[in-house]
């Protein structure tokens, strides 16, 4: 995989731009590259609830159908990052069905996988004990995550067990379920403090993660509720953001570097033929800060954190501005070939970038081929650069993930993300950053812009095809597929004007079927229609030099040929007669398909109009019909 002879570790994760996921990917990247492994990170961007955006979820989770599970030396997954329980189950089921290599599950214990877990049933014990023993608090509330989230369930158990250890009754009305995010601070504060006497307030709010702790602290600050004097707060995860808010938040840290090392240790042991522990616990460490009253808030620490956040904000602002400009540029594109020029302007953002799409044949051309499920066996890389060097447009086997003409130098790390609009999957994007650079938080927006652009182009293509089809119906008649009167009028006029300009002669032939009424009356209209089709087929078969053929009435046909002379005219008429006679000889019909015709070769210097030529041809056709009837009558007598 990746054409470099290195074994590849696969990773399946959701929401890689979130803090934990981002730093875990960075730690694993550093370890894999140092140890000579490739790392392929397949990312699904999560939302607050997949059920709320079902079509978007379909497009995101289609990446499960892309992953070459059988190619990995090992696979790492973080199931609890997938927001939806049904999606988590789908990920686990897919891995169990497809994967033959060792699998490490991070933060969730799964039968059949090597599991690295936080013992969440005890992880918060020391923090809660600290509030009780160090600060003498007993009125302790618990702000939990989503009710069905595995970590939320275990951390609630830790809370209950610790309270029971100290014989402190648990108030069920002080257990509140949140969203593991920053949005609901007002709701939390209202629940615990609004319209209540201070004596009814909890003394401590233990939060199941840092984001909710930050939300509580921010809302308390707005309402004049003093932390830690009136209420103490703690979090979990030790995110960088806990050092940039006021007050600094007491929290529990999960060692991300320990997770990464244990993951790779499992693979190394197994490769050597040694045993690896099926379940290992991840190190945690408590940090007691100002929100529990142990340390005064260090303004310089906050300032240092703010400087980091400013740098992140500036990077995010530049990325957002770049995505906005890119979105404007992409809106005007008429076809996906043009997208390369826009992507070229993003080349400095990524060390390597490959935009790979699915196509299908459309005549001699190619067009986009979005799918609701799965990926095609072949992909086309419409834009690529590797280590900042351009990669030629190419088609390759999808299972290889990147183009065959890319020879990676040593072990590499790539993120692979689905390219889609809602449930229309167009392909995927492979990218990497400069060494030491973490995942770009703006990348999700960048991918949404890309997905919108491809959908916009696809819609334009479909609209153009619809217009072409309507135009085709507008100038063609349905029975024979020949041009109709409208098509004949438009195209004959265009050809006539071109013939004047280029001093070329036109062939104009009017063909009229003999005795159509008699065939209809004696043998039925189906036979009359058959005879009409025979003439149409004979006209098309005879048109070997781009002639246009039209049916302008029930039994009236026209042919216009460009660049004709007398010899070519005679050849065409001979071909037409031969094709009609072929039908009569092969089909045992009680009637013959016969026609009368009038013909003229235009003179571009004559000054005669097209309408005048048409009248000349029409006169000649009726003269021919009259002569044929007269000849036939004389023959019968």
XYZ file of C-alpha atoms in Angstrom:
637
model
C 0.000 0.000 0.000
C 1.264 3.514 -0.921
C 3.946 1.983 -3.180
C 6.767 2.171 -0.633
C 7.127 -1.358 0.738
C 6.166 -0.291 4.274
C 3.473 -2.013 6.287
C 0.386 0.095 6.900
C -1.531 0.719 10.104
C -5.124 1.723 9.440
C -7.154 3.998 11.684
C -10.910 4.546 11.697
C -12.076 7.558 13.669
C -14.725 10.275 13.711
C -14.375 14.011 14.312
C -10.618 14.102 13.853
C -10.598 17.900 14.202
C -11.676 17.596 17.872
C -8.932 17.996 20.449
C -8.537 14.393 21.669
C -8.746 12.876 18.192
C -6.411 15.476 16.725
C -3.643 14.896 19.278
C -4.072 11.114 19.220
C -3.575 11.162 15.438
C -0.476 13.319 15.866
C 1.040 11.008 18.502
C 0.325 7.929 16.378
C 1.727 9.630 13.278
C 5.011 10.397 15.021
C 5.311 6.844 16.366
C 4.364 5.131 13.090
C 6.810 7.146 11.014
C 9.610 6.566 13.547
C 8.892 2.821 13.519
C 8.683 2.554 9.714
C 4.918 2.113 9.371
C 2.529 3.942 7.076
C -0.538 5.359 8.832
C -3.825 5.644 6.911
C -6.435 7.584 8.900
C -9.977 7.163 7.588
C -12.009 10.001 9.006
C -15.740 10.557 9.380
C -16.822 14.042 10.421
C -19.382 13.726 13.196
C -22.264 15.981 14.129
C -24.406 16.426 17.211
C -26.665 13.647 15.962
C -26.495 11.662 12.753
C -30.222 11.084 12.941
C -30.752 14.830 12.406
C -28.828 14.807 9.119
C -29.503 11.361 7.714
C -28.484 12.103 4.118
C -25.214 13.722 5.262
C -24.506 10.728 7.499
C -24.971 8.363 4.551
C -22.336 10.288 2.578
C -19.906 10.394 5.504
C -20.229 6.752 6.525
C -19.867 5.525 2.956
C -16.130 5.719 3.699
C -16.593 2.350 5.434
C -17.042 0.848 1.966
C -13.747 2.321 0.739
C -11.369 1.052 3.402
C -9.061 -1.777 2.189
C -9.333 -3.634 5.505
C -7.435 -6.666 4.248
C -4.330 -4.581 3.446
C -3.517 -3.486 6.999
C -0.888 -4.866 9.347
C -3.013 -3.495 12.176
C -6.115 -1.365 12.688
C -6.913 1.209 15.374
C -10.437 2.449 15.968
C -11.979 4.837 18.485
C -15.643 3.750 18.545
C -16.895 6.303 21.060
C -16.010 9.158 18.685
C -18.888 8.033 16.449
C -21.833 9.993 17.818
C -24.609 7.611 16.869
C -24.911 4.292 18.679
C -26.149 2.630 15.493
C -23.099 3.940 13.633
C -20.750 2.700 16.358
C -22.312 -0.734 16.038
C -21.998 -0.604 12.247
C -18.299 0.273 12.488
C -17.604 -2.602 14.873
C -19.623 -5.098 12.812
C -17.854 -4.055 9.598
C -14.420 -4.415 11.184
C -15.248 -7.849 12.604
C -16.527 -9.004 9.223
C -13.680 -7.673 7.058
C -10.494 -7.388 9.098
C -7.954 -10.195 9.467
C -5.211 -8.174 11.189
C -5.027 -7.287 14.921
C -7.456 -4.536 15.950
C -7.001 -2.115 18.846
C -10.071 -0.366 20.222
C -9.353 2.859 22.097
C -11.566 3.897 25.063
C -14.150 1.159 24.390
C -13.772 -2.484 25.389
C -14.915 -4.782 22.563
C -14.800 -8.563 22.480
C -12.321 -9.827 19.903
C -10.343 -6.554 19.846
C -7.351 -5.534 21.919
C -8.827 -2.802 24.088
C -7.174 0.245 25.634
C -9.644 1.710 28.067
C -9.943 4.346 30.680
C -11.386 2.698 33.734
C -14.140 5.278 33.801
C -15.778 3.451 36.671
C -12.880 4.673 38.868
C -11.346 7.480 36.768
C -13.239 10.229 38.597
C -12.973 8.662 42.064
C -9.897 10.640 43.119
C -11.333 13.955 41.905
C -14.604 13.428 43.789
C -12.712 12.187 46.861
C -10.590 15.346 46.659
C -13.706 17.528 46.968
C -14.894 15.509 49.957
C -11.609 15.028 51.851
C -9.655 18.179 50.943
C -12.532 20.674 50.761
C -15.121 19.040 52.997
C -17.900 19.155 50.397
C -20.860 16.759 50.384
C -23.446 18.495 48.177
C -21.987 17.218 44.926
C -23.902 17.296 41.611
C -22.942 15.361 38.495
C -23.221 16.863 35.008
C -23.024 13.894 32.642
C -22.778 13.403 28.890
C -25.433 11.816 26.647
C -27.341 9.121 28.500
C -26.395 6.248 26.171
C -22.738 7.217 25.693
C -20.418 4.459 27.027
C -18.104 6.880 28.842
C -21.033 8.782 30.315
C -22.456 5.542 31.693
C -19.147 4.531 33.304
C -18.367 7.984 34.728
C -21.783 8.098 36.341
C -20.921 4.749 37.944
C -17.679 6.274 39.253
C -19.671 9.146 40.781
C -22.216 6.853 42.412
C -19.585 4.480 43.799
C -17.476 7.279 45.290
C -20.489 8.919 46.929
C -21.481 5.526 48.346
C -17.932 4.998 49.662
C -18.377 8.096 51.846
C -21.995 7.270 52.699
C -23.186 10.451 50.995
C -26.703 10.128 49.516
C -26.956 10.775 45.776
C -29.591 13.314 44.816
C -31.034 12.011 41.556
C -32.283 15.497 40.659
C -28.660 16.690 40.696
C -27.696 14.248 37.940
C -28.123 16.149 34.676
C -27.454 14.855 31.165
C -25.672 17.199 28.757
C -24.059 16.967 25.323
C -20.282 16.847 26.001
C -20.068 20.264 24.312
C -20.064 24.017 25.017
C -23.546 24.997 23.890
C -25.738 24.391 26.932
C -24.106 26.478 29.672
C -27.259 28.542 30.169
C -29.370 25.416 30.512
C -26.992 23.911 33.091
C -26.890 27.112 35.158
C -30.669 27.490 35.034
C -31.106 23.900 36.187
C -28.813 24.180 39.204
C -29.190 27.840 40.246
C -32.180 29.698 38.773
C -34.946 30.675 41.226
C -33.259 28.735 44.021
C -31.899 29.817 47.378
C -28.151 29.446 47.750
C -28.787 26.818 50.370
C -30.359 24.715 47.602
C -27.357 25.040 45.305
C -24.858 22.206 44.965
C -21.448 22.972 46.444
C -19.699 21.139 43.620
C -20.558 20.352 39.999
C -18.467 17.445 38.750
C -18.591 17.471 34.937
C -18.013 14.375 32.806
C -15.807 16.342 30.393
C -13.985 19.659 30.091
C -16.238 21.292 27.523
C -19.243 21.106 29.821
C -17.109 22.343 32.736
C -16.028 25.350 30.649
C -19.672 26.012 29.725
C -20.663 25.973 33.417
C -17.792 28.271 34.463
C -18.480 30.769 31.669
C -22.166 30.942 32.560
C -21.451 31.318 36.272
C -19.079 34.180 35.482
C -21.842 35.913 33.486
C -24.298 35.546 36.372
C -21.909 36.672 39.091
C -21.686 33.245 40.697
C -18.222 32.974 42.215
C -16.026 29.966 41.533
C -14.777 28.348 43.740
C -16.218 30.408 46.616
C -19.904 29.638 45.894
C -19.587 26.544 43.752
C -16.645 24.370 42.741
C -16.324 22.825 39.278
C -14.226 20.059 37.731
C -13.884 18.567 34.267
C -12.316 15.596 32.542
C -9.737 15.361 29.690
C -7.373 18.273 30.533
C -7.977 19.988 27.206
C -5.813 23.031 26.361
C -8.930 25.186 26.672
C -9.039 24.540 30.443
C -5.921 26.702 30.734
C -7.376 29.677 28.886
C -10.612 30.211 30.808
C -11.329 31.793 34.159
C -10.814 30.233 36.568
C -8.375 27.525 35.510
C -10.313 24.278 35.666
C -9.492 21.277 37.825
C -9.616 18.206 35.647
C -8.529 14.631 34.973
C -6.060 14.006 32.159
C -6.042 10.905 29.992
C -2.526 10.351 28.680
C -2.792 10.459 24.888
C 0.874 9.579 24.480
C 0.285 6.500 26.650
C -2.586 5.447 24.357
C -0.436 5.804 21.237
C 2.479 3.892 22.764
C 0.237 1.070 23.955
C -1.395 0.794 20.496
C 1.942 0.343 18.769
C 3.223 -1.936 21.529
C 0.328 -4.335 20.820
C 1.257 -4.549 17.125
C 4.977 -4.936 17.860
C 4.432 -7.735 20.377
C 2.147 -9.646 18.044
C 4.527 -9.233 15.107
C 7.300 -10.752 17.247
C 5.060 -13.676 18.155
C 4.611 -12.461 21.724
C 1.333 -12.156 23.593
C -0.399 -8.827 24.121
C -2.803 -8.092 26.951
C -6.383 -8.153 25.621
C -7.392 -5.265 27.912
C -5.086 -2.512 29.157
C -5.914 0.541 31.211
C -4.805 4.013 30.151
C -3.032 6.247 32.625
C -4.935 9.159 34.133
C -3.706 12.044 36.277
C -5.616 14.614 38.319
C -4.854 18.349 38.056
C -6.187 20.448 40.937
C -6.481 24.089 39.948
C -8.407 27.247 40.765
C -11.926 25.927 40.082
C -11.670 23.742 43.189
C -9.745 26.365 45.178
C -6.406 24.568 45.303
C -4.409 27.011 43.195
C -4.923 30.666 42.520
C -5.426 31.457 38.875
C -2.066 32.243 37.290
C -2.641 35.160 34.934
C 0.561 34.409 33.016
C -0.579 30.845 32.371
C -3.851 32.179 31.003
C -1.938 34.702 28.907
C 0.284 31.970 27.453
C -2.798 29.924 26.598
C -4.443 32.945 25.019
C -1.377 33.460 22.813
C -1.740 29.876 21.579
C -5.450 30.430 20.977
C -4.710 33.656 19.093
C -2.349 31.745 16.839
C -5.016 29.092 16.309
C -7.599 31.779 15.640
C -5.373 33.495 13.081
C -4.794 30.170 11.348
C -8.509 29.413 11.427
C -9.333 32.889 10.099
C -6.914 32.504 7.197
C -8.227 29.029 6.420
C -11.831 30.215 6.569
C -11.061 33.151 4.313
C -9.297 30.811 1.891
C -12.286 28.452 1.881
C -14.623 31.384 1.254
C -12.592 32.551 -1.740
C -12.397 28.976 -2.985
C -16.172 28.614 -2.643
C -16.710 31.735 -4.752
C -14.278 30.448 -7.396
C -15.903 27.022 -7.502
C -19.421 28.367 -7.969
C -18.683 29.542 -11.506
C -17.241 26.247 -12.763
C -19.097 24.481 -15.554
C -17.199 21.179 -15.441
C -15.019 19.342 -12.970
C -11.937 19.522 -15.200
C -11.722 23.218 -14.286
C -11.485 22.424 -10.577
C -7.749 21.739 -10.880
C -6.971 25.430 -11.289
C -8.823 26.273 -8.071
C -7.197 23.436 -6.126
C -3.775 24.559 -7.326
C -4.207 27.636 -5.138
C -4.540 25.362 -2.072
C -1.262 23.548 -2.731
C 0.656 25.275 0.084
C -1.976 24.291 2.629
C -1.209 20.579 2.291
C 2.082 18.770 1.995
C 0.299 16.208 -0.171
C -3.194 16.287 -1.645
C -5.103 13.943 -3.948
C -8.681 14.572 -5.066
C -10.047 11.292 -6.406
C -13.425 10.958 -8.121
C -15.679 8.366 -9.728
C -16.487 8.686 -13.433
C -18.524 6.928 -16.076
C -18.461 6.990 -19.856
C -20.845 9.397 -21.578
C -20.385 8.683 -25.262
C -16.740 9.421 -25.996
C -16.491 11.704 -22.974
C -16.514 11.116 -19.207
C -18.887 12.486 -16.623
C -19.305 12.407 -12.845
C -20.790 9.212 -11.430
C -21.914 9.812 -7.820
C -23.059 6.815 -5.800
C -25.308 6.375 -2.799
C -23.315 3.367 -1.599
C -19.813 2.125 -2.230
C -17.109 3.249 -4.626
C -16.224 2.245 -8.174
C -13.337 -0.176 -8.760
C -11.398 2.561 -10.543
C -10.819 6.134 -9.417
C -9.496 9.138 -11.266
C -7.150 11.551 -9.537
C -8.171 14.873 -11.078
C -5.768 16.843 -8.910
C -2.704 15.716 -7.014
C 0.545 16.846 -5.507
C 2.934 14.811 -3.377
C 5.492 16.591 -1.200
C 4.408 19.796 -2.982
C 5.254 18.316 -6.410
C 2.499 17.996 -9.022
C 1.126 14.541 -9.838
C -0.239 13.759 -13.305
C -3.944 13.120 -13.804
C -4.424 9.334 -13.787
C -6.840 6.431 -13.317
C -5.967 3.773 -10.728
C -7.395 0.868 -8.732
C -9.481 2.189 -5.843
C -8.001 -0.307 -3.379
C -4.622 1.447 -3.766
C -6.131 4.689 -2.359
C -3.601 6.945 -4.142
C -2.467 6.974 -7.810
C -0.040 4.288 -8.970
C 2.300 6.928 -10.396
C 3.089 8.216 -6.887
C 6.147 6.571 -5.351
C 6.121 7.482 -1.667
C 9.503 8.075 -0.095
C 9.685 6.074 3.127
C 6.757 5.663 5.542
C 3.910 8.144 5.082
C 0.783 9.296 6.865
C -2.423 10.278 5.086
C -5.919 11.323 6.102
C -8.647 9.888 3.860
C -11.988 11.699 3.924
C -15.171 11.090 1.883
C -16.008 13.674 -0.794
C -19.764 13.973 -0.967
C -22.807 16.200 -0.972
C -25.432 14.780 1.389
C -25.824 11.134 0.268
C -24.207 11.647 -3.151
C -20.634 10.352 -2.885
C -18.313 11.725 -5.587
C -15.065 10.208 -4.354
C -12.620 10.973 -1.566
C -9.729 13.261 -0.657
C -6.328 12.101 0.605
C -4.103 14.653 2.294
C -1.236 15.190 4.709
C 0.375 18.141 6.457
C 3.913 19.235 7.128
C 5.662 17.286 9.905
C 4.417 18.303 13.348
C 1.264 20.023 12.053
C -2.003 18.842 13.594
C -5.246 18.377 11.720
C -6.679 21.626 10.338
C -10.009 22.396 12.030
C -11.160 24.252 8.936
C -10.704 21.157 6.777
C -14.268 19.977 7.388
C -15.593 23.252 5.987
C -13.145 22.909 3.078
C -14.589 19.466 2.331
C -18.165 20.763 2.524
C -17.246 23.487 0.013
C -15.717 20.839 -2.257
C -18.785 18.610 -1.961
C -21.072 21.521 -2.768
C -18.939 22.373 -5.800
C -19.146 18.854 -7.218
C -22.887 18.725 -6.612
C -23.246 22.101 -8.317
C -21.243 20.892 -11.327
C -23.181 17.611 -11.435
C -26.464 19.542 -11.309
C -25.272 21.733 -14.183
C -24.324 18.628 -16.176
C -27.727 17.037 -15.534
C -29.467 20.301 -16.398
C -27.451 20.582 -19.610
C -28.338 16.994 -20.497
C -31.998 17.737 -19.816
C -31.864 20.832 -22.003
C -30.154 18.807 -24.732
C -32.843 16.157 -24.450
C -35.599 18.762 -24.613
C -33.892 20.398 -27.575
C -33.585 16.997 -29.174
C -37.303 16.397 -28.686
C -37.987 19.922 -29.927
C -36.357 19.292 -33.321
C -36.900 15.526 -33.706
C -40.046 13.532 -34.242
C -40.603 10.512 -32.036
C -41.758 7.874 -34.545
C -38.713 7.731 -36.834
C -36.094 9.702 -34.891
C -35.595 11.980 -37.907
C -35.640 15.746 -37.631
C -39.133 17.229 -37.610
C -40.350 20.270 -39.553
C -38.889 22.600 -36.925
C -35.510 20.854 -37.019
C -35.501 20.911 -40.819
C -36.288 24.633 -40.933
C -33.546 25.509 -38.425
C -30.774 23.278 -39.773
C -31.465 23.774 -43.480
C -31.306 27.546 -43.011
C -28.011 27.244 -41.084
C -26.528 24.998 -43.780
C -27.751 27.280 -46.553
C -26.163 30.358 -44.954
C -22.928 28.437 -44.436
C -22.967 27.314 -48.073
C -23.223 30.946 -49.231
C -20.383 31.984 -46.955
C -18.106 29.103 -47.973
C -19.285 28.965 -51.613
C -20.424 25.357 -51.396
C -23.410 23.708 -53.076
C -26.281 22.089 -51.192
C -28.249 19.028 -52.187
C -31.991 19.439 -51.507
C -34.261 16.425 -51.959
C -37.949 16.150 -51.157
C -39.254 12.573 -50.921
C -42.942 11.713 -50.809
C -44.279 8.192 -50.336
C -46.591 6.923 -53.052
C -49.967 5.445 -52.105
C -49.714 5.758 -48.284
C -53.500 6.182 -48.071
C -54.032 3.003 -50.083
C -51.701 1.012 -47.775
C -53.507 2.353 -44.691
C -56.953 1.571 -46.147
C -56.146 -1.932 -47.398
C -53.656 -3.236 -44.820
C -54.127 -1.043 -41.743
C -52.303 1.903 -40.208
C -49.676 -0.348 -38.608
C -48.517 -1.310 -42.101
C -48.595 2.338 -43.125
C -46.379 3.166 -40.135
C -44.068 0.321 -41.116
C -43.725 1.774 -44.602
C -42.904 5.212 -43.126
C -40.192 3.605 -40.962
C -38.765 1.827 -44.011
C -38.331 5.151 -45.826
C -36.806 6.766 -42.717
C -34.335 3.882 -42.312
C -33.437 4.055 -46.006
C -32.745 7.794 -45.685
C -30.533 7.309 -42.620
C -28.686 4.383 -44.193
C -28.062 6.424 -47.335
C -26.782 9.446 -45.385
C -23.077 8.586 -45.318
C -21.683 12.140 -45.504
C -23.445 13.985 -42.688
C -26.694 14.696 -44.549
C -29.636 15.783 -42.405
C -32.833 13.807 -42.893
C -36.245 15.081 -41.837
C -39.837 13.944 -41.815
C -41.883 17.115 -42.158
C -45.339 15.603 -42.679
C -47.186 12.300 -42.724
C -45.473 10.949 -45.852
C -43.168 13.866 -46.709
C -39.393 13.726 -46.154
C -36.467 16.048 -46.879
C -32.718 15.523 -47.195
C -30.097 18.295 -47.117
C -26.490 17.504 -48.026
C -23.522 19.893 -47.816
C -20.729 20.294 -50.365
C -22.475 18.306 -53.125
C -21.945 18.062 -56.856
C -23.798 16.203 -59.632
C -21.804 13.006 -59.120
C -22.417 12.876 -55.370
C -26.100 13.689 -55.930
C -26.509 10.746 -58.304
C -24.712 8.495 -55.823
C -27.062 9.476 -53.001
C -30.190 8.877 -55.090
C -28.801 5.506 -56.180
C -28.134 4.503 -52.551
C -31.645 5.558 -51.543
C -33.276 3.545 -54.332
C -31.123 0.508 -53.527
C -32.042 0.620 -49.836
C -35.765 0.828 -50.643
C -35.512 -2.021 -53.135
C -33.671 -4.105 -50.534
C -36.686 -3.884 -48.235
C -39.088 -4.892 -51.003
C -36.921 -7.895 -51.876
C -36.509 -9.095 -48.287
C -40.015 -8.463 -46.956
C -42.910 -10.419 -48.447
C -45.395 -7.553 -48.319
C -48.489 -7.259 -50.539
C -47.363 -3.734 -51.383
C -44.179 -1.997 -52.480
C -42.636 0.962 -50.691
C -42.209 3.483 -53.484
C -41.445 7.192 -53.452
C -41.512 10.229 -55.686
C -38.847 12.857 -55.297
C -37.678 16.247 -56.422
C -34.069 17.338 -56.273
C -31.907 20.403 -56.810
C -28.277 21.450 -56.401
C -28.042 25.021 -55.150
C -25.759 27.634 -56.667
C -24.238 29.872 -53.932
C -23.800 32.676 -56.462
C -27.358 32.628 -57.843
C -28.982 34.957 -55.327
C -31.889 32.505 -55.009
C -33.233 32.158 -51.465
C -33.635 28.865 -49.637
C -37.417 29.247 -49.731
C -37.285 29.648 -53.497
C -35.148 26.524 -53.839
C -37.606 24.605 -51.665
C -40.438 25.680 -53.958
C -38.421 24.519 -56.986
C -37.829 21.112 -55.369
C -41.482 20.836 -54.375
C -42.576 21.523 -57.951
C -40.166 18.898 -59.274
C -41.359 16.347 -56.738
C -45.017 16.756 -57.768
C -44.009 16.609 -61.424
C -42.177 13.346 -60.693
C -45.187 11.963 -58.832
C -47.503 12.930 -61.681
C -45.190 11.377 -64.275
C -44.897 8.178 -62.240
C -48.674 7.853 -61.940
C -49.091 8.475 -65.660
C -46.401 5.937 -66.514
C -47.951 3.359 -64.210
C -51.417 3.935 -65.672
C -50.097 3.538 -69.231
C -48.320 0.363 -68.183
C -51.506 -1.116 -66.643
C -53.504 -0.313 -69.811
